[in-house]
Structure formats: C-alpha cells, structure tokens
CSV table of C-alpha atoms and ligand atoms in Angstrom, one decimal:
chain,number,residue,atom,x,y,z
A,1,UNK,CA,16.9,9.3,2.3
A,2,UNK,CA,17.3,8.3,6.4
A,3,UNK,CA,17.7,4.5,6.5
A,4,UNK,CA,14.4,3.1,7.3
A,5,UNK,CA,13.2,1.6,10.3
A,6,UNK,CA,11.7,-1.8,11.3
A,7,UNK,CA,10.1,-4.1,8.6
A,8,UNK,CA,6.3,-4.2,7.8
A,9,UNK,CA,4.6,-7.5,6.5
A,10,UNK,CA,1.7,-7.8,4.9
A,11,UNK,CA,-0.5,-9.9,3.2
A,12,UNK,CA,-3.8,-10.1,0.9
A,13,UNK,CA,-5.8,-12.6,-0.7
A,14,UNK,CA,-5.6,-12.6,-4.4
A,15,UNK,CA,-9.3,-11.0,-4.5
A,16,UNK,CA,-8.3,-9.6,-8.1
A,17,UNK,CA,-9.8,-6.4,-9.2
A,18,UNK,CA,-9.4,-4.4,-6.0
A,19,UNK,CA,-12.2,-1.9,-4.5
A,20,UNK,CA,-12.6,1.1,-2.3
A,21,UNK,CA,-12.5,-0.5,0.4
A,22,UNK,CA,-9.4,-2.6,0.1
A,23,UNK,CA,-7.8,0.9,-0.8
A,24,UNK,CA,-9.1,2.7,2.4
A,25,UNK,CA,-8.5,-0.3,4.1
A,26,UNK,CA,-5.3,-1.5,3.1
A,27,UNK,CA,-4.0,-0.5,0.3
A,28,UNK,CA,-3.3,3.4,0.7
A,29,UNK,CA,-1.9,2.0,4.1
A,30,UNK,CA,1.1,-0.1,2.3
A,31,UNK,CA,1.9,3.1,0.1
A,32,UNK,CA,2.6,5.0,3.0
A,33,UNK,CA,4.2,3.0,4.8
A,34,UNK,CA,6.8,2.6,2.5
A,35,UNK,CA,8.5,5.9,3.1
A,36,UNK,CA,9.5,4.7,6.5
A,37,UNK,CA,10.1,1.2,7.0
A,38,UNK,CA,11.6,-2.0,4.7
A,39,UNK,CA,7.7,-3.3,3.4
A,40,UNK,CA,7.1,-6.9,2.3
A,41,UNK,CA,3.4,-7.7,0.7
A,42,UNK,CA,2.6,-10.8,-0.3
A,43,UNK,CA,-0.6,-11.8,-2.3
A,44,UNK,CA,-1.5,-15.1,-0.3
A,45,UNK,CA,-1.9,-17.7,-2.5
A,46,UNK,CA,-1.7,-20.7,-0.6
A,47,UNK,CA,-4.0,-19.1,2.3
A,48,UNK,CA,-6.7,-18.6,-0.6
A,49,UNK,CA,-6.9,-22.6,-0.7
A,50,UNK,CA,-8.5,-23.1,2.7
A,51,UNK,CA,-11.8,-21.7,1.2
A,52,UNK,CA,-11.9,-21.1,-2.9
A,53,UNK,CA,-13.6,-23.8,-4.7
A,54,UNK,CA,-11.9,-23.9,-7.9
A,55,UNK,CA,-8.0,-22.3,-9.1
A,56,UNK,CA,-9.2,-21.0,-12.3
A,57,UNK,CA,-9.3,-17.4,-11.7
A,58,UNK,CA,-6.4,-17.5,-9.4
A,59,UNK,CA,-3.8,-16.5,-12.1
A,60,UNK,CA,-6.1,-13.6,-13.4
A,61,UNK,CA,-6.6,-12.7,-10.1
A,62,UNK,CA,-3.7,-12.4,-9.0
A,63,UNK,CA,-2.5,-9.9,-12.0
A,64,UNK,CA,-5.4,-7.8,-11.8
A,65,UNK,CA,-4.6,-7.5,-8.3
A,66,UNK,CA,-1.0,-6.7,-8.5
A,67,UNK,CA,-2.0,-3.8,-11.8
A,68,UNK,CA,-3.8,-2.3,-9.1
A,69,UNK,CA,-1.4,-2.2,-6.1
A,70,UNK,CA,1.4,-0.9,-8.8
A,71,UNK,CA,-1.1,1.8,-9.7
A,72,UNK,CA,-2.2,2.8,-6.6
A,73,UNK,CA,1.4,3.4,-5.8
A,74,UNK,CA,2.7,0.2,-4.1
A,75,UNK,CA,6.3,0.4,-5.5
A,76,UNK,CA,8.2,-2.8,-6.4
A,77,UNK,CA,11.4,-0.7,-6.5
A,78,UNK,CA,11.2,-0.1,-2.5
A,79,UNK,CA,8.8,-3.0,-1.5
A,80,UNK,CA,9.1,-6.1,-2.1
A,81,UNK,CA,5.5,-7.4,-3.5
A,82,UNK,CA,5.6,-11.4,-4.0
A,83,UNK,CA,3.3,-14.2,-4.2
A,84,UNK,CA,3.0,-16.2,-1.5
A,85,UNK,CA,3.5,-19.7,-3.2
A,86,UNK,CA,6.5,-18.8,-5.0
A,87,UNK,CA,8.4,-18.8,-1.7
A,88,UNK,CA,8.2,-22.2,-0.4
A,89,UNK,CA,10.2,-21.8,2.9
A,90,UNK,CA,7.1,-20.7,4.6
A,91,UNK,CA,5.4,-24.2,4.4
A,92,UNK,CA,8.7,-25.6,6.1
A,93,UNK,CA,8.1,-22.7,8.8
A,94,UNK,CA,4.6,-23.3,9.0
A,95,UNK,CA,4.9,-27.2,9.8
A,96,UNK,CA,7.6,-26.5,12.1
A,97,UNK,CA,5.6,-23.8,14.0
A,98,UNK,CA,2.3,-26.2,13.9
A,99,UNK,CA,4.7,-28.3,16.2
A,100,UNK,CA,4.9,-25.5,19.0
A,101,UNK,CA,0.9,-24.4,18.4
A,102,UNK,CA,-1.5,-26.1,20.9
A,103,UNK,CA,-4.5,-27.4,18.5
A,104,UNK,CA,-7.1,-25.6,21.5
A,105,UNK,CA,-5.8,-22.0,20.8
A,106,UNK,CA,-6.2,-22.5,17.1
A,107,UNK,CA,-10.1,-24.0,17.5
A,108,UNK,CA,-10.9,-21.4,19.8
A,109,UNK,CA,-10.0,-18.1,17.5
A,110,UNK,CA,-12.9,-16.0,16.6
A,111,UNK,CA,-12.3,-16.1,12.9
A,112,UNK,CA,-12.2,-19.7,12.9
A,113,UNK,CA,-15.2,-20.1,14.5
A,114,UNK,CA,-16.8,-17.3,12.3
A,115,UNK,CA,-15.2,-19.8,8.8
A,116,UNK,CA,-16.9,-23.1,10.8
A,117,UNK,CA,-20.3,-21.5,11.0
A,118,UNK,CA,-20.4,-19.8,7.2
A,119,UNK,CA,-19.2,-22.9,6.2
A,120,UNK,CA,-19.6,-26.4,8.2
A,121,UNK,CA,-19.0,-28.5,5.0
A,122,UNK,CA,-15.3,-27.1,4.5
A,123,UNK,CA,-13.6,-27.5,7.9
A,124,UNK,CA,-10.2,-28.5,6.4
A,125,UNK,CA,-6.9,-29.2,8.5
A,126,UNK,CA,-5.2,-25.9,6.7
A,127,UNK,CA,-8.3,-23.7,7.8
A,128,UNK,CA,-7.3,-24.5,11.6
A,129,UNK,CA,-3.9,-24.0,10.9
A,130,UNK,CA,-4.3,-20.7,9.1
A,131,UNK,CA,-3.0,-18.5,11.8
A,132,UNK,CA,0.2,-20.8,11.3
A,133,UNK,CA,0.6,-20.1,8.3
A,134,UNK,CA,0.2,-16.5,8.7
A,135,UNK,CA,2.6,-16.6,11.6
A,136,UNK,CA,4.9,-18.2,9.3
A,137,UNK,CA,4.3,-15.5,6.6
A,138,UNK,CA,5.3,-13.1,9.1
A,139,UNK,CA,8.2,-14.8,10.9
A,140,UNK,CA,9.8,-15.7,7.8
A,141,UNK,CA,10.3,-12.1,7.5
A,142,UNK,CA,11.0,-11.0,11.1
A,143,UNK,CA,8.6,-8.4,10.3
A,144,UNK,CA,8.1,-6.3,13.4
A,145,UNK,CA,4.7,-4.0,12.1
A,146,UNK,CA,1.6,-5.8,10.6
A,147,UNK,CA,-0.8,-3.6,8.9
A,148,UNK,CA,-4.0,-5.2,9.4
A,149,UNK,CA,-7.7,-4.7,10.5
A,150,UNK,CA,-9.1,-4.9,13.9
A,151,UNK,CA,-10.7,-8.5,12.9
A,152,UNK,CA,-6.7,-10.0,12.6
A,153,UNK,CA,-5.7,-8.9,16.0
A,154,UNK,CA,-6.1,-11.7,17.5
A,155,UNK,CA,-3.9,-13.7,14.6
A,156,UNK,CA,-1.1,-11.3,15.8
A,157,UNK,CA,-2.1,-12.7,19.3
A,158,UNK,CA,-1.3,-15.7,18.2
A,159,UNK,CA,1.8,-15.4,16.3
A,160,UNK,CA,3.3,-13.3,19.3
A,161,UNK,CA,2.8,-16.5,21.4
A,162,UNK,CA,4.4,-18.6,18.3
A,163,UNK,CA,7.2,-16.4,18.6
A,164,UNK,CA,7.6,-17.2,22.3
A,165,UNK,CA,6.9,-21.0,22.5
A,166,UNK,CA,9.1,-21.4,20.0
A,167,UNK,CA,12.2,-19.1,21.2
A,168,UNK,CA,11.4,-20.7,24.4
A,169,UNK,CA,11.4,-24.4,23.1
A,170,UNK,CA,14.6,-24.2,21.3
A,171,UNK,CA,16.4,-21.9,23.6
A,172,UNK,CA,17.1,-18.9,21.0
A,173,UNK,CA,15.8,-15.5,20.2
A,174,UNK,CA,15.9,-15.6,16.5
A,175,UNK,CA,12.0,-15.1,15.8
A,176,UNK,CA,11.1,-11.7,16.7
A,177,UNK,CA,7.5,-10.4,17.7
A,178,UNK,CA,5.4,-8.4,15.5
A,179,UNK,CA,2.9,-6.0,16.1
A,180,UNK,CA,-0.2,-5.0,14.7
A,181,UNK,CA,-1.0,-1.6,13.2
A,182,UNK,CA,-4.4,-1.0,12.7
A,183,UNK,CA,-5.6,1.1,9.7
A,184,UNK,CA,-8.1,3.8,11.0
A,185,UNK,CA,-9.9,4.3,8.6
A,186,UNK,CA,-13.7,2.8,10.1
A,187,UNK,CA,-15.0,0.2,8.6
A,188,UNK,CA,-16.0,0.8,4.5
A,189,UNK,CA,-19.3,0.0,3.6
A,190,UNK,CA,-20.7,-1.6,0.3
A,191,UNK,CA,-23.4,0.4,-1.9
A,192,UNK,CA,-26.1,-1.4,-0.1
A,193,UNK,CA,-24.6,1.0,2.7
A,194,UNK,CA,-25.2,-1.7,5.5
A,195,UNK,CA,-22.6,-4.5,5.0
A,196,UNK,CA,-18.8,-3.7,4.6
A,197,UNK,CA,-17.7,-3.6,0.8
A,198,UNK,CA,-16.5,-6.8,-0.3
A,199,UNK,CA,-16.6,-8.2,-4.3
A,200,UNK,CA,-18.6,-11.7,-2.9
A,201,UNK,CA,-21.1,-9.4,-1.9
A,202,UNK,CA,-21.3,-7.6,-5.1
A,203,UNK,CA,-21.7,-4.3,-3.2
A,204,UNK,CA,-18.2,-3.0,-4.7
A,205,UNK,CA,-16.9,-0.1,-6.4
A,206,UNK,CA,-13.8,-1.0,-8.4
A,207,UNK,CA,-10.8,1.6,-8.7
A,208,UNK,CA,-10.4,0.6,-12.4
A,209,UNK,CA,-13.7,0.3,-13.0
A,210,UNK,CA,-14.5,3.6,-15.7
A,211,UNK,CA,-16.1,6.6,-14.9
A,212,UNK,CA,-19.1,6.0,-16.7
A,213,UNK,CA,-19.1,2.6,-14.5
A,214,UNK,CA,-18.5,4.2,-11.1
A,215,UNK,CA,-20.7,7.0,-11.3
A,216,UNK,CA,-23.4,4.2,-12.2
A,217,UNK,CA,-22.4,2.5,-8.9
A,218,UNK,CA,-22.2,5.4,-6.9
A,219,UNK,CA,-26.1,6.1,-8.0
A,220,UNK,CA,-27.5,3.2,-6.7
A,221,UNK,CA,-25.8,3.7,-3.4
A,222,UNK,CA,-28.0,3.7,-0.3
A,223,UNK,CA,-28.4,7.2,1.5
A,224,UNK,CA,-29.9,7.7,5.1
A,225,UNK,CA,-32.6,5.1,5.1
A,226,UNK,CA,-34.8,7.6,7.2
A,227,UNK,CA,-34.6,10.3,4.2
A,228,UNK,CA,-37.8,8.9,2.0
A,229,UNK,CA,-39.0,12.7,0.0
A,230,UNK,CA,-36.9,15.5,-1.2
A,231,UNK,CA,-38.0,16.9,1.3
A,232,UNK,CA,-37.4,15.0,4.3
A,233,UNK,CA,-34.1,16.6,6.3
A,234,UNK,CA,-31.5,13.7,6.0
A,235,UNK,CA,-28.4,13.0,8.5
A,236,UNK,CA,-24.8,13.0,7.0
A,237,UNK,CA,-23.8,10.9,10.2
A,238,UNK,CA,-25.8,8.1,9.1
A,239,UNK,CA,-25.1,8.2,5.5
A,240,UNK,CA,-22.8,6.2,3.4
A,241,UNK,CA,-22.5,8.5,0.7
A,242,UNK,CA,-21.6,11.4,3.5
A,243,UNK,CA,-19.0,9.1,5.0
A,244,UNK,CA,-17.3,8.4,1.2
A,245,UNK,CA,-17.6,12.2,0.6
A,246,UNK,CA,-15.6,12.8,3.9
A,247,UNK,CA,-12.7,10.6,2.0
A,248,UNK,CA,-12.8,11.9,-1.6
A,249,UNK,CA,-14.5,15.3,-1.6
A,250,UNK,CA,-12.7,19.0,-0.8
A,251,UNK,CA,-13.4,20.1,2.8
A,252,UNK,CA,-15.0,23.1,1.6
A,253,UNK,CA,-17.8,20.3,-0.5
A,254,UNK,CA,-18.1,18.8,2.7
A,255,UNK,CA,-18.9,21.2,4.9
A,256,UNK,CA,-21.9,22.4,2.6
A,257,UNK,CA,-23.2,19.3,1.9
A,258,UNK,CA,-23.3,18.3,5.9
A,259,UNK,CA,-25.5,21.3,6.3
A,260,UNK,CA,-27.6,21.6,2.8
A,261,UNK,CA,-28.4,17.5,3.7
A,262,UNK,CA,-29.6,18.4,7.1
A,263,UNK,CA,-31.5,21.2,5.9
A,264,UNK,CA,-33.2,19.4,2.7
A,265,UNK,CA,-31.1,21.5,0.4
A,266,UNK,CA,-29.7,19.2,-1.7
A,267,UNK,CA,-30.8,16.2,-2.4
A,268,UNK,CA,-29.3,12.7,-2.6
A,269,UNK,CA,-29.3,12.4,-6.0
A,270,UNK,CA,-27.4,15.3,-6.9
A,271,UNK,CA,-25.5,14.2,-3.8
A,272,UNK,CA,-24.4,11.3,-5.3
A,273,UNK,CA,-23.1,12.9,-8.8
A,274,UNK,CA,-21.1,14.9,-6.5
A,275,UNK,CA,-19.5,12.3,-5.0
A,276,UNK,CA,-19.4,10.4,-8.3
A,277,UNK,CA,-17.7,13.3,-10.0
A,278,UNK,CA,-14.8,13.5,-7.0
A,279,UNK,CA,-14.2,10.0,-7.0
A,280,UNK,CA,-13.6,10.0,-10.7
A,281,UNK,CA,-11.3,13.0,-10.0
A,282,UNK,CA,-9.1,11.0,-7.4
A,283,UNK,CA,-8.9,8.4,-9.7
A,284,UNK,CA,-7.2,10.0,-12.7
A,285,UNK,CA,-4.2,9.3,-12.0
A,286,UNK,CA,-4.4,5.7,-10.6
A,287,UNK,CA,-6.4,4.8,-13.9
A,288,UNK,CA,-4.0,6.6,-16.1
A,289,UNK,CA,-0.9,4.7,-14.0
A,290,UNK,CA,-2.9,1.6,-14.4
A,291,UNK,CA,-3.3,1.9,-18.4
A,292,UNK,CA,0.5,2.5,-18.7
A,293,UNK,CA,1.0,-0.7,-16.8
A,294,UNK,CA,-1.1,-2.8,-18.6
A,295,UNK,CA,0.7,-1.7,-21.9
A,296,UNK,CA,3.5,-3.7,-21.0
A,297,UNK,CA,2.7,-7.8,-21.0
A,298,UNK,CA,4.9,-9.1,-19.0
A,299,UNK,CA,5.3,-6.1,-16.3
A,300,UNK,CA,3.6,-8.4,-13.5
A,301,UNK,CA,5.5,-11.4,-13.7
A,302,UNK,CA,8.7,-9.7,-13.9
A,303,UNK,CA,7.5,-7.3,-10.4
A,304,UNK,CA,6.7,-10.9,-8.8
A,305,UNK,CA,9.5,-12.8,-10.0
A,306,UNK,CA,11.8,-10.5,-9.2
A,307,UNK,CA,9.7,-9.7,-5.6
A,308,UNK,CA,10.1,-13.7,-4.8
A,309,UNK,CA,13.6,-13.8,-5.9
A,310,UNK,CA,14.3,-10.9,-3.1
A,311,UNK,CA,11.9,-12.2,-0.4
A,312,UNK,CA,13.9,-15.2,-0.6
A,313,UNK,CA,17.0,-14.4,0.4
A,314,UNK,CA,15.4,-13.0,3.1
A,315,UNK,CA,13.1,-16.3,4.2
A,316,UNK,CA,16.2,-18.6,3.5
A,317,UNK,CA,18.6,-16.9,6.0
A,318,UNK,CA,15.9,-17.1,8.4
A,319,UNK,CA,15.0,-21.1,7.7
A,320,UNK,CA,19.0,-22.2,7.8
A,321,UNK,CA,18.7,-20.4,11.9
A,322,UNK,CA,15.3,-22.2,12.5
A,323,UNK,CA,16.8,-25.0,11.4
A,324,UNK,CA,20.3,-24.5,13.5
A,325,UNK,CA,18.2,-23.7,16.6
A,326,UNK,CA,16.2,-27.1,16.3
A,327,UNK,CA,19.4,-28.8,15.5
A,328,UNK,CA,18.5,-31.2,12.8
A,329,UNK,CA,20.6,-33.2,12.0
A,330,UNK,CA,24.2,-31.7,10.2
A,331,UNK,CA,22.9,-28.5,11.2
A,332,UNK,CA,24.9,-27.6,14.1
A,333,UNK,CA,27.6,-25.4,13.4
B,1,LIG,N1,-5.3,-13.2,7.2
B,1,LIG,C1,-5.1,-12.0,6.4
B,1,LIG,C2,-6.5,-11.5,6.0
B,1,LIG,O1,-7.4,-12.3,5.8
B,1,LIG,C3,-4.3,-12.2,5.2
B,1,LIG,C4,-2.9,-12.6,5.6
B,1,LIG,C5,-2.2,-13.7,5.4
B,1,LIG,C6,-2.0,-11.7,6.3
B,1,LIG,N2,-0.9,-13.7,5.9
B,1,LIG,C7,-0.8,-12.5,6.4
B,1,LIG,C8,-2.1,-10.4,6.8
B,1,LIG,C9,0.3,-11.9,7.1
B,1,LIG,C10,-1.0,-9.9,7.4
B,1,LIG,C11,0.2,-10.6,7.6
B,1,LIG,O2,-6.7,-10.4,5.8
C-alpha cells in the first residue's frame, strides 16, 4: 500500500443510532477517506455538553453510534476512532488556545448566533468557546483535511486564525492549518421532505433500523407536494423520494422512474416500495456487519480504548511542544 498522505480529523456528536443522512453526509465520507490519508474520528463527548440536558443516554449513545460507524465500514485497524473525553490534552489545548481567541470573533459566528436564538436560556461559557474546542480537537492532531459540511466552514475559519495567532504569539510553527473538505453530497432531507434529516426532528430513517421498519418509513415520506391524484404528472426534481432514489437505486431504475413520474406512469406509492426495496438492498451488508459486531460485548470499548490509547500519543507529543513554545516553566529544553 503507498504510504498515505496528510491526516484527516473528524468529529461527531454522540447522536447514537445513526441515519441516512449522517451516512450521505458524513459517514460514507470517513470510509473513503481512509484509503488515502492517516484518519482520526472522534465521537465528541465533551462538545455534546454545551447543549444536552441530561448524560443518561450518553453511554448508549455513544455505542450505538460507534456499532454503526464499524458497520458502515469505518475501520479501527486504519483509523483511529476515540471518544473525545478519553483524551484529556485537548482541554489543556483548548484553554491555552482560548488565551490567543479574541471573545468578538467567537460572539460573532453564525452558528453561535443560530445556538443563542434556538436557545436563549442556555448561553453557557463552553457554547462560545466551542469553536475552541474544536480547534483544539483538530490541532491536537495536526490534522491538515477536515471533512465537514458547508455550515462548519466558518469553524475552520476560525481555527486557521488560531493556528496563526498562536504560531505568531509564541514565535513557532508547530500548529499547522487545516482545511476543510466539504462532502458533496446536497443537503439530505427528513421524510417530511422539507427539513434536513436529523433524529430531534424525528424525520429519520435509521441504517439499523429493519426492513420491515424502513420500508414503513420510506411510505410516509413526502413526494412532490404539487402531485395531489394518480394522475397528476409529478417532478422528480422536486421530490425527496427521487433525490434518495438517485443515491440507492440502479441507474437504469432511475432513468425510468424520472420519466414514468413525469408522465403519471407510476405512481408514488409504488415509487416508494421501490425505493424501500433498494435501500433494504444496500443495507444487507451493513446490517449483517452490524449483527456480527453486536455478538461480541465488549467489541466497542476495546475499538475506543484502544482508539484513545493511540490518539494519545499523538495529542501528548503535540501538548509537550505547545508547552515548550510557551515556555512554562521547566519546559525549555
Ligand atoms: N462541530 C462539529 C459538528 O457539529 C463537530 C466537531 C467537533 C468537529 N469537533 C470537530 C468536526 C472537529 C470536525 C472536526 O458537526
């Protein structure tokens, strides 16, 4: 195998069970990108505080969500996959990078703006300084590629000019900029086929959910809005269903069900058990991966264990040249 290139970070909220459109979105991303470059993903534990209201399903969530990257084909033998809170250096890095991080360009980030107005009662200290601690997630790593959606651009922004204010502060050049990669896959929408998917929104289809489950989901999906009879003509351009159909069914599928949809020739019910039935197809082997995996107790702690174990060597090499550049005391070499 040629020896990899560059080193991707990234990290999720431990959402548990995940859905189509974390795999579209993200997930099928990190797979991929594992053939190329040295991949560090991190279920972000700590970040999850600045808006959950209670830890109780954090545990379970955070093994349902790990059975499903491991099944999807996230690979603990060439990534390392950790939890965020088992690798404690990246609270040092995050209150040493608060230090270089004027409070203005924090207040003035879309997403936190976006968290103030959903949520006015909650404006804790560690929701302003999340883009810290994400810069610090990264950093940590000197991950150079950040697999991300277009709303965390501007977090990448922000840890590029982290990166620099501190290099520039202390003189050095240990803290490298990352970049973001942006999946390109648009934007997946939720069954109601108007807001994107998300679980909070119960508008989710769940890869280990069963078949029997997902082509019940799939059925109460919303079609072209504008398509009311049988008979009406609908537009695949418009249509959620179309647009999952474009990801899951054969080219051959799609083609005739863009133009028997435009010409009332099929209808969206039977279009729906299509796309039910394909799904189900594409999801054979992730569910069959997933039931070996959950045969085996203890198969998630080990995978994070062992991922924290490895993403620490990592983060405490980079902490002892933080620290050296600032030049606490006994330090210097
Ligand atoms: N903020 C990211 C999100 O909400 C999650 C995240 C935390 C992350 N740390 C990260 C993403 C580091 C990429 C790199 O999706």
């Amino acid at each position: 195998m040629a020896e990899k290139q560059g080193r991707v970070f990234s990290g999720a909220r431990p959402t548990g069970r995940q859905h189509l459109g974390n795999y579209l979105g993200a997930i099928k991303n990190y797979v991929a990108l594992q053939d190329d470059y040295r991949c560090v993903y991190c279920i972000v534990d700590v970040h999850a505080l600045t808006t959950i209201e209670t830890t109780k399903d954090l545990e379970l969530n955070t093994q349902e969500m790990t059975l499903d990257w491991m099944a999807a084909g996230m690979d603990p033998e060439q990534s390392i996959i950790f939890v965020q809170s088992h690798v404690q250096e990246v609270m040092e890095l995050h209150t040493i990078l608060s230090m270089v991080t004027p409070l203005g360009k924090l207040t003035a980030l879309p997403t936190f703006k976006e968290k103030v107005r959903d949520n006015p009662d909650n404006v804790n200290y560690g929701l302003v300084g999340y883009p810290v601690l994400m810069s610090a997630d990264i950093l940590l790593y000197k991950a150079d590629t950040v697999p991300v959606g277009t709303d965390q651009i501007p977090h990448l922004e922000f840890a590029r000019e982290v990166v620099r204010s501190f290099n520039h502060r202390y003189q050095t050049n240990i803290l490298v900029e990352p970049h973001a990669k942006v999946t390109e896959i648009p934007k997946v929408l939720g069954i109601d086929g108007e807001r994107k998917m998300s679980k909070s929104l119960n508008n989710h289809i769940e890869l280990a959910a069963t078949p029997e489950e997902t082509e019940k989901r799939v059925m109460e999906m919303v079609t072209d809005p504008q398509r009311i009879r049988r008979s009406d003509p609908g537009d695949p351009d418009v249509c959620n269903v179309f647009s999952l159909h474009k990801v899951f069914s054969p080219p051959e599928e799609i083609d005739q069900i863009n133009q028997d949809c435009r010409k009332a020739e099929i209808g969206c019910v039977d279009c729906k058990r299509k796309l039910a039935k394909n799904l189900n197809k594409h999801l054979v082997p992730f569910r069959s991966k997933r039931a070996d995996l959950e045969k085996d107790p203890d198969i998630v702690k080990e995978v994070l264990l062992d991922g924290a174990k490895r993403a620490r060597v990592i983060a405490s090499k980079t902490m002892k040249e933080v620290r050296e550049a600032i030049g606490f005391y006994g330090t210097k070499v």
